[in-house]
Amino acid sequence: MRLSVIGCGYLGAVHAAAMASIGHDVIGIDLDERKITALARGEAPFFEPQLPELLREGVSSGRLTFATDIAATAGSDVHFVGVGTPQQQSGHAADLSHVDAAFDSLLPHLRAGDVVAGKSTVPVGTAAGLAERVATTGATLVWNPEFLREGWAVEDTVDPDRMVVGVPAGEAGERAARILREVYHPAIAKGTPFIVTDFATAELVKVAANAFLATKISFINAMAEIAEVTGADVTLLADAIGYDVRIGRRFLGAGIGFGGGCLPKDIRAFAARAEELGRRDSVGFLREVDAINLRRRDRAVQLVIDGLGGSVFGKRVAVLGAAFKPFSDDVRDSPALDAAVRLRGLGADVVVTDPQAIENARLLHPQLTYVADRDEALRGADAVLLVTEWDEYRRQLTPEHAASLTRGRVVVDGRNSYDPKAWRAAGWTYFGMGRP
């Protein structure tokens, strides 16, 4: 089947390469000429495991091409729209200008019978309005939200845990659902659930999932706040309640909190949309979820200050991590960079290291010092702050090796990844998040 993907950012580039890998002919469209040039050479413009291999394979086979002219989408059977919906600069609502622009440019190239599949995360109610515009061309809109985890995006596209497709009522919607089943046939044949809904439900599935995950993370971080004043250990608490199958242990890792380009802005946009719908109180708890998350960044910074005797002025602090999570170079709303900037603002000599995200971090915060080598970052440090759980920081760094490089012996474990006993036995003053 011939497919087009409008928007070749993180979502679109992965989707295009993944669809080509399962046998479709795919054209990816983006206005950024530098990005398109790189993709056309089979080069990923961002770090994502397995993506470079898929791009090279798709480009070399001829199944995957890229262009800046949206007219190249003509003749495609399905058009996926995966442009960004960032937070508005003037508030918490989603900025839909990229979505509107993508549909404006796509409409003249649609044929009767085409299917347009929206994948962007949008406020509930958006698809219904877009569907009316698409219908004027004889094409049909469906809403097919993505559920990608950065670092596992290729796997989540090729072999997802579920697929959701929101369709209009009637024969056109039924036909569109059949076409999407054909597009995703390899995954469906392996048993992946394929859930057909209305537009509103499909839009809500995405934001509801993100809201639930964010709430689970902030819940355990709220328990960490209680643990810190009672002497309890939040990691043991999480283990204990995680054995309850109704709760589960995943996403109960207390620490410095979540970041990235999805959870923070999506829960804020969800709350803003609920207020527009007159249901502000229904998701009012999401404001506290957001507040708890941001407080944990404050806590990590305060632990560094406490560890250094009440002031970080003139002290060297090694920050291990810049990306908001491992296996990614994404620094959007990164807790690591937030903490690093705050510490520098207090007068610390901050050195940040990361295996993949340094260039992106430098563009966002050029005032910080960056080094690619972990040991160079540790050398001469008075305190160490672990923020991103890359294996070379979490598993491959021993307290003895760290002590051979640093000047001080203060470690703040922003992800509760280290064994406190081992670090204290090696002479370190260890601070965890919600741990005694």
mmCIF file of C-alpha atoms in Angstrom, residues 279-424:
data_model
loop_
_atom_site.group_PDB
_atom_site.id
_atom_site.type_symbol
_atom_site.label_atom_id
_atom_site.label_comp_id
_atom_site.label_asym_id
_atom_site.label_seq_id
_atom_site.Cartn_x
_atom_site.Cartn_y
_atom_site.Cartn_z
ATOM 1 C CA ARG A 279 -15.279 20.092 33.650
ATOM 2 C CA ARG A 280 -12.379 21.756 35.401
ATOM 3 C CA ASP A 281 -12.904 19.810 38.619
ATOM 4 C CA SER A 282 -12.910 16.437 36.830
ATOM 5 C CA VAL A 283 -9.181 16.586 36.187
ATOM 6 C CA GLY A 284 -8.236 19.130 38.831
ATOM 7 C CA PHE A 285 -5.960 16.508 40.370
ATOM 8 C CA LEU A 286 -3.679 16.806 37.326
ATOM 9 C CA ARG A 287 -2.589 20.227 38.517
ATOM 10 C CA GLU A 288 -1.324 18.650 41.718
ATOM 11 C CA VAL A 289 0.298 15.851 39.701
ATOM 12 C CA ASP A 290 2.213 18.542 37.819
ATOM 13 C CA ALA A 291 3.055 20.418 41.027
ATOM 14 C CA ILE A 292 4.387 17.288 42.776
ATOM 15 C CA ASN A 293 6.523 16.525 39.743
ATOM 16 C CA LEU A 294 8.112 19.975 39.748
ATOM 17 C CA ARG A 295 8.662 19.875 43.530
ATOM 18 C CA ARG A 296 10.883 16.818 43.170
ATOM 19 C CA ARG A 297 13.286 18.854 41.077
ATOM 20 C CA ASP A 298 13.431 21.372 43.907
ATOM 21 C CA ARG A 299 14.123 18.522 46.318
ATOM 22 C CA ALA A 300 17.032 17.165 44.283
ATOM 23 C CA VAL A 301 18.653 20.582 44.134
ATOM 24 C CA GLN A 302 18.127 21.069 47.875
ATOM 25 C CA LEU A 303 19.775 17.719 48.614
ATOM 26 C CA VAL A 304 22.884 18.849 46.723
ATOM 27 C CA ILE A 305 22.880 22.059 48.745
ATOM 28 C CA ASP A 306 22.454 20.140 52.002
ATOM 29 C CA GLY A 307 25.196 17.702 51.077
ATOM 30 C CA LEU A 308 27.613 20.543 50.463
ATOM 31 C CA GLY A 309 26.967 22.147 53.832
ATOM 32 C CA GLY A 310 24.273 24.648 52.886
ATOM 33 C CA SER A 311 25.819 26.325 49.840
ATOM 34 C CA VAL A 312 26.941 25.239 46.377
ATOM 35 C CA PHE A 313 28.705 28.502 45.574
ATOM 36 C CA GLY A 314 32.085 27.776 44.015
ATOM 37 C CA LYS A 315 31.596 24.017 44.313
ATOM 38 C CA ARG A 316 31.922 21.678 41.340
ATOM 39 C CA VAL A 317 28.839 19.524 40.707
ATOM 40 C CA ALA A 318 28.849 16.692 38.177
ATOM 41 C CA VAL A 319 25.395 16.146 36.694
ATOM 42 C CA LEU A 320 25.070 12.680 35.167
ATOM 43 C CA GLY A 321 22.532 13.009 32.407
ATOM 44 C CA ALA A 322 20.990 15.683 30.218
ATOM 45 C CA ALA A 323 18.226 13.820 28.351
ATOM 46 C CA PHE A 324 14.914 13.495 30.144
ATOM 47 C CA LYS A 325 15.262 9.698 29.999
ATOM 48 C CA PRO A 326 17.839 7.128 28.854
ATOM 49 C CA PHE A 327 18.004 5.866 25.241
ATOM 50 C CA SER A 328 17.012 9.320 24.008
ATOM 51 C CA ASP A 329 18.614 12.652 23.118
ATOM 52 C CA ASP A 330 15.411 14.554 23.948
ATOM 53 C CA VAL A 331 16.015 17.405 26.392
ATOM 54 C CA ARG A 332 12.526 18.914 26.360
ATOM 55 C CA ASP A 333 11.453 19.712 29.919
ATOM 56 C CA SER A 334 14.386 17.640 31.151
ATOM 57 C CA PRO A 335 14.623 17.357 34.958
ATOM 58 C CA ALA A 336 18.379 16.932 34.541
ATOM 59 C CA LEU A 337 18.872 20.250 32.791
ATOM 60 C CA ASP A 338 16.400 21.984 35.079
ATOM 61 C CA ALA A 339 18.438 20.919 38.106
ATOM 62 C CA ALA A 340 21.730 21.817 36.404
ATOM 63 C CA VAL A 341 20.524 25.317 35.519
ATOM 64 C CA ARG A 342 19.255 25.917 39.049
ATOM 65 C CA LEU A 343 22.535 24.812 40.583
ATOM 66 C CA ARG A 344 24.513 27.060 38.269
ATOM 67 C CA GLY A 345 22.214 29.926 39.167
ATOM 68 C CA LEU A 346 23.216 29.348 42.808
ATOM 69 C CA GLY A 347 26.874 29.730 41.920
ATOM 70 C CA ALA A 348 27.927 26.116 41.400
ATOM 71 C CA ASP A 349 30.441 25.086 38.757
ATOM 72 C CA VAL A 350 28.183 22.612 36.967
ATOM 73 C CA VAL A 351 29.504 20.021 34.519
ATOM 74 C CA VAL A 352 26.900 18.018 32.589
ATOM 75 C CA THR A 353 27.540 14.773 30.732
ATOM 76 C CA ASP A 354 25.313 12.556 28.599
ATOM 77 C CA PRO A 355 25.990 9.867 25.968
ATOM 78 C CA GLN A 356 23.592 11.338 23.387
ATOM 79 C CA ALA A 357 22.021 14.634 24.397
ATOM 80 C CA ILE A 358 24.906 17.075 24.790
ATOM 81 C CA GLU A 359 24.407 18.939 21.507
ATOM 82 C CA ASN A 360 20.680 19.384 22.100
ATOM 83 C CA ALA A 361 21.343 20.465 25.671
ATOM 84 C CA ARG A 362 23.974 22.978 24.588
ATOM 85 C CA LEU A 363 21.529 24.572 22.139
ATOM 86 C CA LEU A 364 18.983 24.979 24.940
ATOM 87 C CA HIS A 365 21.346 25.981 27.761
ATOM 88 C CA PRO A 366 24.687 27.173 26.361
ATOM 89 C CA GLN A 367 25.661 28.640 29.740
ATOM 90 C CA LEU A 368 26.354 25.171 31.144
ATOM 91 C CA THR A 369 29.614 23.249 30.779
ATOM 92 C CA TYR A 370 29.352 19.945 28.919
ATOM 93 C CA VAL A 371 31.733 17.025 28.547
ATOM 94 C CA ALA A 372 31.100 13.797 26.686
ATOM 95 C CA ASP A 373 33.191 11.572 28.942
ATOM 96 C CA ARG A 374 31.662 10.462 32.235
ATOM 97 C CA ASP A 375 34.961 10.260 34.085
ATOM 98 C CA GLU A 376 35.973 13.717 32.930
ATOM 99 C CA ALA A 377 32.738 15.069 34.359
ATOM 100 C CA LEU A 378 33.410 13.330 37.681
ATOM 101 C CA ARG A 379 37.023 14.466 37.955
ATOM 102 C CA GLY A 380 37.414 17.031 40.740
ATOM 103 C CA ALA A 381 33.695 17.167 41.553
ATOM 104 C CA ASP A 382 32.590 18.042 45.076
ATOM 105 C CA ALA A 383 29.182 16.417 44.523
ATOM 106 C CA VAL A 384 27.575 14.076 42.014
ATOM 107 C CA LEU A 385 23.941 14.255 40.934
ATOM 108 C CA LEU A 386 22.541 11.246 39.034
ATOM 109 C CA VAL A 387 19.531 12.299 36.992
ATOM 110 C CA THR A 388 19.291 10.154 33.845
ATOM 111 C CA GLU A 389 19.547 6.374 34.235
ATOM 112 C CA TRP A 390 21.972 5.564 31.455
ATOM 113 C CA ASP A 391 23.668 2.227 32.151
ATOM 114 C CA GLU A 392 27.115 3.817 32.277
ATOM 115 C CA TYR A 393 25.945 5.900 35.251
ATOM 116 C CA ARG A 394 23.554 3.485 36.922
ATOM 117 C CA ARG A 395 25.140 0.046 36.498
ATOM 118 C CA GLN A 396 28.679 0.557 35.265
ATOM 119 C CA LEU A 397 29.784 3.216 37.752
ATOM 120 C CA THR A 398 31.013 1.845 41.067
ATOM 121 C CA PRO A 399 31.353 4.022 44.164
ATOM 122 C CA GLU A 400 35.035 3.104 44.382
ATOM 123 C CA HIS A 401 35.729 4.240 40.825
ATOM 124 C CA ALA A 402 33.792 7.461 41.337
ATOM 125 C CA ALA A 403 35.744 8.134 44.558
ATOM 126 C CA SER A 404 39.023 7.814 42.659
ATOM 127 C CA LEU A 405 38.017 10.769 40.487
ATOM 128 C CA THR A 406 36.027 13.185 42.635
ATOM 129 C CA ARG A 407 37.238 15.645 45.232
ATOM 130 C CA GLY A 408 34.183 15.322 47.454
ATOM 131 C CA ARG A 409 32.135 12.328 48.485
ATOM 132 C CA VAL A 410 28.543 13.561 48.148
ATOM 133 C CA VAL A 411 26.155 11.731 45.816
ATOM 134 C CA VAL A 412 22.520 12.638 45.220
ATOM 135 C CA ASP A 413 20.703 9.744 43.593
ATOM 136 C CA GLY A 414 17.903 11.457 41.700
ATOM 137 C CA ARG A 415 16.569 8.136 40.403
ATOM 138 C CA ASN A 416 17.112 5.866 43.412
ATOM 139 C CA SER A 417 19.298 3.700 41.198
ATOM 140 C CA TYR A 418 22.228 3.104 43.547
ATOM 141 C CA ASP A 419 22.662 0.804 46.536
ATOM 142 C CA PRO A 420 22.946 3.205 49.492
ATOM 143 C CA LYS A 421 24.867 0.677 51.596
ATOM 144 C CA ALA A 422 27.521 0.193 48.931
ATOM 145 C CA TRP A 423 28.058 3.901 48.415
ATOM 146 C CA ARG A 424 28.149 4.675 52.131
#
